[in-house]
C-alpha cells in the first residue's frame, strides 16, 4: 500500500516538473520574432478582395504600392520615388524605383502596375474594389468589355507610368496607397489567394487557417529593411484570451478591449505600457431620412439630445474614444469646433412635442450580431425610454443586416465607418452624397451638400478645400441624419522589451519596419 | 377510523424527507420572490445608474429619483449634493456637473443599497434577479405544461391500444429522442424573432418525448388491471376508460416528471438566453445576465455569479422536490 502511494507521488512530482520545464520554455522569448494576435482570420492575399481592415493590414506587409501612407495624413513615396500632377489636375506621371523587385527576383515595372490595376477593374475578377480605378480614362469601357485595355494607363518605359483621369479627382493619389491598389506579380497570379505575389518587406512563411499567420523578413527588399526577423500573428477570437496571453508574455503587443481598460489603467504594474491612439473612424446611429418618423429633422435631433454620450463614453467605454461633433474626425479638419450636440432631455422632449410625437414613438434599432461596442446600445435604449422613445434592439446576422441597410429597411441602425484613406472626403462622399446615401445608406439627400462634396473632390489640397470640408461637415451636422457618437481611440499594451513602436493614423501605414525586441 | 388517501400518505412521507422539504422551501422562496417582485425589488430592473457601474455587493450611494413626465419611467441619478427651491431642484452629479429639474419632476432623495452589487449598466442585480424569477418560473411552468399535455395525450393513445396510429406515434417519439435537444432548440428559436413566447413554446415542443414514453409505459401497465377489465365488462367506451379510469392512476409519475421538467425548462431557457436567443434586452433573464457578466468575470465576478447561484438554487429546488415526490408517491418506498 505504501509503495503505491509513493509511486503515485512520484508520478505527480514528475508531471509537475514536466509542466514547469515546458512552461519555462514558452516564456523564454525569441528576440527575433514579434508576436501579435488577431480576432479572426483574413480573407486571403488577393488585393482585389482586400475589403476589410484585417486583410488590408496583411496586404501592406507583403505588397508595395506606387505610394504609401506616412505616420499621419501624408502620402509618401512607395515604388514610385517621385510623381507629378499636371495643371489640368488629370494627368499623373509616376517614376518607379529601378531597384524594386518581386519576392522571386524579377523587377517591378510599369507593366506590372498596369496589369495590377486592370486586374481590379476586370469584369472576370469581379473585384468589389473597382471603384478605386473607375475614374481613370477608359476604365468604364474596359469594365463593360468594350475595350481590351484601359486607355488612361500608359507605359512610357519600364520605369515611367502615366495615369490619365476623366476629371480632376483629388483623393486619387490616396486611393493608390490603399490595399487593393497593391502591385502584384503577373507570373504568380494563379495562387494569389493563398500565396502573396508581391514585393513587400515581408514574405509569407506559413498560413494555418483560423490559427496563425507568420512572415519572415525579405532580405533582398529594395527599400528600408525591417529591424526584426519574423512576425507571427495568432488568431484568438476571445479578447480575454488575448489579454491572458499578453500577460503571460506570449504576445508582445495587444489591443486592450474597452471593457478591460479601467483595470489596465489602474494597475501600477502596467504604467507606461499602455499607448493610446486616436483612430480615423466614427460610430453612429443612422436614421432613415426618407420616411416618417425620421424624415423630420426635429425628431432626428431629439434622438441625439436625449442621450448622454459623454457619460456613456467615459463610463461604459472608459474614454476609448472622443465625442463626435459631426461626421469628419478632428484630425482631418485643421481645427476643432468643439461644439458637440449636448445632452438635453428637456429639449428633446420639446422637439418631440413640436414634431407631433408628444406621446412618444416606437421603433426598432438594427445591429449586426458580433458588432463591437454592442453593449452600449442598452444604455441608449434606456436614455431614449426616459423621454418616451421606445426602441427595440434587433440583432441580426451581418449579411442580413447589410442587405437591410442597403434596401433602407431599418428606421435606425448602429454602424461604424473606418477611413480607407486619411482625407475628410472619405467621411463625406461615401456616406452623405445623395448618390451613395439614397441607394446604400440612410436615404439622406441635401443638394448643397452634394455640390460641396463634388467641389471637394476636384480641389487640390489647401485652405480652400479644407474650409469647404469644414463647411460641409457643419451642414451635415445641422441636418442631423445620424446620431454622431464618437471617434474611436484604441489603447495598445506593449511589453517593455519592445522598442520602436509608434502608432500610425491609418491601419495600413504599419509595416513593422522599426519595431524590434531590445537586445537580451 | 378514517382511511388515509394516497395524497395524505404522500404528504406525510414528504414531511419526513428533509431533502424534499428543502426543495419545497427553495421553490416556495423563488415563487414568492417572483410573485412579489415589485414589492421586494428596491428598483425597476431596467433602471440604470451609470455612475454606479460594476459596484460590488453591499455598496450604497446617494441618489435622486425623478421623472421627466408622469407617464415616463423613473430616473435615478447618482448625486453629490441636492439643493431645493420652491420651483426647482438643482443637483450635482458625480462628474461635477450641475443639472436643474422642475419641482414637479422630483420624486425623492434616497440612499440606495445594492445587496448584490450592480452590472455594467449600473442596474441593481438583486432587483434583476427578483424580476428574473418571474421569467424563469413562467418559462418553467409553461414549457413543462406544454410538454406534459403533448406527452400525456400521445403516450395514452400510443399505449392504450395496438394500432397503426400508436405505432406511428411511438416511432415519431423515437425520432424526436434522436435529436440533441439543445441543438434542436437553438434551431427553432433562431428561425423566429427572439422572444420569451418562442422560447417556452420551443422548449415545450422539444421536451415531450420523455413524458410520452413514461405515459405509454404506465398505460400499458394499468390497462391490464382488474378494474379496467371491469370497466370494459360494464361496456364503458374506450375514451371514458382511458381518461377517467386509467389516467388518474398514472398521475403520480406524471407529477414527478412534470416537476423535474420545470427544472429542465429553466435550464434550457437560461442556456438560450445566454446565447442571445431568449428574452431580449433589457428583460432580466438569468441566462442573459450571466452572459452580460462574462466579459467582466475578472473585474466584477458578481454580475455572473449571482444569477448563476439563483439558477442553481431554483433548479436544485425543483429537482429535490421532484425526487421527494417520486419517493413519496411510490408505494414500494413506503415505510423505508
Short mmCIF file of N, CA and C in Angstrom, two decimals, chain B residues 113-183:
data_model
loop_
_atom_site.label_atom_id
_atom_site.label_comp_id
_atom_site.label_asym_id
_atom_site.label_seq_id
_atom_site.Cartn_x
_atom_site.Cartn_y
_atom_site.Cartn_z
N UNK B 113 -29.11 50.98 -1.58
CA UNK B 113 -28.23 49.93 -1.11
C UNK B 113 -28.25 48.79 -2.13
N UNK B 114 -27.09 48.41 -2.60
CA UNK B 114 -27.02 47.34 -3.60
C UNK B 114 -26.59 46.05 -2.92
N UNK B 115 -27.58 45.24 -2.58
CA UNK B 115 -27.32 43.99 -1.85
C UNK B 115 -26.37 43.08 -2.61
N UNK B 116 -26.59 42.96 -3.93
CA UNK B 116 -25.75 42.05 -4.73
C UNK B 116 -24.89 42.81 -5.74
N UNK B 117 -24.73 44.13 -5.54
CA UNK B 117 -23.91 44.90 -6.46
C UNK B 117 -24.68 45.29 -7.71
N UNK B 118 -23.95 45.85 -8.69
CA UNK B 118 -24.62 46.25 -9.93
C UNK B 118 -23.91 45.63 -11.12
N UNK B 119 -24.59 45.68 -12.28
CA UNK B 119 -23.96 45.18 -13.51
C UNK B 119 -23.30 46.33 -14.27
N UNK B 120 -22.91 46.07 -15.51
CA UNK B 120 -22.14 47.06 -16.25
C UNK B 120 -22.96 48.26 -16.71
N UNK B 121 -24.27 48.28 -16.47
CA UNK B 121 -25.05 49.49 -16.72
C UNK B 121 -25.47 50.15 -15.40
N UNK B 122 -24.91 49.68 -14.30
CA UNK B 122 -25.31 50.22 -13.01
C UNK B 122 -26.72 49.82 -12.64
N UNK B 123 -27.17 48.65 -13.09
CA UNK B 123 -28.51 48.18 -12.72
C UNK B 123 -28.36 47.28 -11.50
N UNK B 124 -29.35 47.36 -10.62
CA UNK B 124 -29.30 46.61 -9.37
C UNK B 124 -29.47 45.11 -9.65
N UNK B 125 -28.47 44.31 -9.33
CA UNK B 125 -28.53 42.89 -9.65
C UNK B 125 -29.61 42.19 -8.83
N UNK B 126 -29.76 42.59 -7.57
CA UNK B 126 -30.80 41.97 -6.74
C UNK B 126 -32.17 42.17 -7.37
N UNK B 127 -32.48 43.40 -7.78
CA UNK B 127 -33.78 43.66 -8.40
C UNK B 127 -33.96 42.83 -9.66
N UNK B 128 -32.89 42.71 -10.42
CA UNK B 128 -32.98 41.95 -11.67
C UNK B 128 -33.20 40.46 -11.40
N UNK B 129 -32.57 39.98 -10.33
CA UNK B 129 -32.75 38.56 -10.00
C UNK B 129 -34.19 38.32 -9.55
N UNK B 130 -34.73 39.25 -8.76
CA UNK B 130 -36.09 39.10 -8.28
C UNK B 130 -37.08 39.09 -9.46
N UNK B 131 -36.91 40.05 -10.39
CA UNK B 131 -37.79 40.06 -11.56
C UNK B 131 -37.52 38.88 -12.47
N UNK B 132 -36.23 38.48 -12.51
CA UNK B 132 -35.85 37.34 -13.35
C UNK B 132 -36.52 36.05 -12.90
N UNK B 133 -36.84 35.96 -11.59
CA UNK B 133 -37.52 34.77 -11.08
C UNK B 133 -38.84 34.57 -11.82
N UNK B 134 -39.52 35.69 -12.12
CA UNK B 134 -40.78 35.60 -12.85
C UNK B 134 -40.59 34.91 -14.19
N UNK B 135 -39.55 35.37 -14.90
CA UNK B 135 -39.31 34.83 -16.23
C UNK B 135 -39.00 33.34 -16.16
N UNK B 136 -38.09 32.99 -15.24
CA UNK B 136 -37.72 31.58 -15.12
C UNK B 136 -38.94 30.73 -14.79
N UNK B 137 -39.77 31.20 -13.86
CA UNK B 137 -40.93 30.41 -13.45
C UNK B 137 -41.96 30.33 -14.57
N UNK B 138 -42.20 31.46 -15.23
CA UNK B 138 -43.18 31.45 -16.33
C UNK B 138 -42.73 30.44 -17.39
N UNK B 139 -41.46 30.54 -17.78
CA UNK B 139 -40.95 29.63 -18.80
C UNK B 139 -41.00 28.20 -18.28
N UNK B 140 -40.54 27.99 -17.04
CA UNK B 140 -40.50 26.64 -16.47
C UNK B 140 -41.88 25.99 -16.48
N UNK B 141 -42.87 26.69 -15.93
CA UNK B 141 -44.21 26.10 -15.84
C UNK B 141 -44.87 25.96 -17.21
N UNK B 142 -44.78 27.02 -18.05
CA UNK B 142 -45.46 26.94 -19.34
C UNK B 142 -44.86 25.83 -20.19
N UNK B 143 -43.52 25.80 -20.26
CA UNK B 143 -42.89 24.81 -21.13
C UNK B 143 -43.20 23.41 -20.62
N UNK B 144 -43.11 23.22 -19.31
CA UNK B 144 -43.35 21.88 -18.78
C UNK B 144 -44.82 21.48 -18.96
N UNK B 145 -45.73 22.45 -18.88
CA UNK B 145 -47.15 22.15 -19.10
C UNK B 145 -47.40 21.73 -20.55
N UNK B 146 -46.81 22.48 -21.47
CA UNK B 146 -46.98 22.13 -22.88
C UNK B 146 -46.46 20.73 -23.13
N UNK B 147 -45.25 20.45 -22.61
CA UNK B 147 -44.67 19.14 -22.88
C UNK B 147 -45.48 18.05 -22.20
N UNK B 148 -46.08 18.37 -21.04
CA UNK B 148 -46.91 17.37 -20.36
C UNK B 148 -48.16 17.06 -21.20
N UNK B 149 -48.82 18.12 -21.68
CA UNK B 149 -50.04 17.92 -22.46
C UNK B 149 -49.77 17.06 -23.68
N UNK B 150 -48.72 17.44 -24.42
CA UNK B 150 -48.41 16.67 -25.63
C UNK B 150 -48.05 15.24 -25.25
N UNK B 151 -47.14 15.12 -24.27
CA UNK B 151 -46.64 13.80 -23.89
C UNK B 151 -47.75 12.88 -23.40
N UNK B 152 -48.63 13.40 -22.53
CA UNK B 152 -49.67 12.57 -21.95
C UNK B 152 -50.67 12.11 -23.02
N UNK B 153 -51.09 13.02 -23.86
CA UNK B 153 -52.08 12.66 -24.88
C UNK B 153 -51.49 11.63 -25.84
N UNK B 154 -50.30 11.91 -26.35
CA UNK B 154 -49.70 10.98 -27.31
C UNK B 154 -49.37 9.64 -26.64
N UNK B 155 -48.85 9.72 -25.42
CA UNK B 155 -48.47 8.49 -24.71
C UNK B 155 -49.69 7.62 -24.42
N UNK B 156 -50.81 8.25 -24.04
CA UNK B 156 -52.02 7.49 -23.73
C UNK B 156 -52.55 6.79 -24.98
N UNK B 157 -52.58 7.55 -26.08
CA UNK B 157 -53.05 6.95 -27.33
C UNK B 157 -52.13 5.82 -27.74
N UNK B 158 -50.80 6.09 -27.58
CA UNK B 158 -49.81 5.10 -28.00
C UNK B 158 -49.86 3.83 -27.16
N UNK B 159 -50.30 3.93 -25.93
CA UNK B 159 -50.23 2.78 -25.04
C UNK B 159 -51.53 2.00 -24.93
N UNK B 160 -52.64 2.66 -25.18
CA UNK B 160 -53.92 2.01 -24.86
C UNK B 160 -54.24 0.87 -25.79
N UNK B 161 -54.02 1.08 -27.05
CA UNK B 161 -54.41 0.04 -27.99
C UNK B 161 -53.36 -0.09 -29.08
N UNK B 162 -53.07 -1.31 -29.47
CA UNK B 162 -52.13 -1.52 -30.57
C UNK B 162 -52.82 -1.11 -31.86
N UNK B 163 -52.30 -0.14 -32.55
CA UNK B 163 -52.88 0.22 -33.84
C UNK B 163 -51.80 0.88 -34.66
N UNK B 164 -52.14 1.16 -35.92
CA UNK B 164 -51.15 1.83 -36.78
C UNK B 164 -50.78 3.19 -36.20
N UNK B 165 -51.83 3.91 -35.71
CA UNK B 165 -51.60 5.25 -35.16
C UNK B 165 -50.65 5.19 -33.97
N UNK B 166 -50.85 4.21 -33.09
CA UNK B 166 -50.00 4.15 -31.90
C UNK B 166 -48.56 3.82 -32.28
N UNK B 167 -48.41 2.95 -33.29
CA UNK B 167 -47.04 2.64 -33.74
C UNK B 167 -46.38 3.88 -34.30
N UNK B 168 -47.15 4.60 -35.10
CA UNK B 168 -46.63 5.81 -35.74
C UNK B 168 -46.17 6.81 -34.67
N UNK B 169 -47.03 6.96 -33.64
CA UNK B 169 -46.70 7.90 -32.57
C UNK B 169 -45.39 7.51 -31.90
N UNK B 170 -45.25 6.23 -31.59
CA UNK B 170 -44.05 5.82 -30.86
C UNK B 170 -42.79 5.93 -31.72
N UNK B 171 -42.92 5.65 -33.02
CA UNK B 171 -41.74 5.81 -33.88
C UNK B 171 -41.35 7.29 -33.97
N UNK B 172 -42.38 8.14 -34.04
CA UNK B 172 -42.12 9.58 -34.09
C UNK B 172 -41.40 10.03 -32.82
N UNK B 173 -41.85 9.46 -31.68
CA UNK B 173 -41.20 9.78 -30.41
C UNK B 173 -39.73 9.37 -30.45
N UNK B 174 -39.47 8.18 -31.03
CA UNK B 174 -38.08 7.73 -31.14
C UNK B 174 -37.25 8.73 -31.95
N UNK B 175 -37.86 9.21 -33.05
CA UNK B 175 -37.16 10.16 -33.91
C UNK B 175 -36.83 11.43 -33.10
N UNK B 176 -37.82 11.89 -32.34
CA UNK B 176 -37.62 13.11 -31.56
C UNK B 176 -36.52 12.91 -30.52
N UNK B 177 -36.47 11.70 -29.97
CA UNK B 177 -35.43 11.39 -28.99
C UNK B 177 -34.04 11.46 -29.62
N UNK B 178 -34.01 11.15 -30.91
CA UNK B 178 -32.73 11.09 -31.60
C UNK B 178 -32.05 12.43 -31.74
N UNK B 179 -32.84 13.52 -31.77
CA UNK B 179 -32.24 14.85 -31.93
C UNK B 179 -31.59 15.31 -30.63
N UNK B 180 -30.41 15.91 -30.70
CA UNK B 180 -29.87 16.54 -29.49
C UNK B 180 -30.78 17.74 -29.14
N UNK B 181 -31.33 17.73 -27.92
CA UNK B 181 -32.38 18.69 -27.57
C UNK B 181 -31.93 20.14 -27.72
N UNK B 182 -30.73 20.46 -27.20
CA UNK B 182 -30.32 21.87 -27.21
C UNK B 182 -30.14 22.39 -28.64
N UNK B 183 -29.54 21.52 -29.47
CA UNK B 183 -29.31 21.91 -30.86
C UNK B 183 -30.64 22.17 -31.56
#
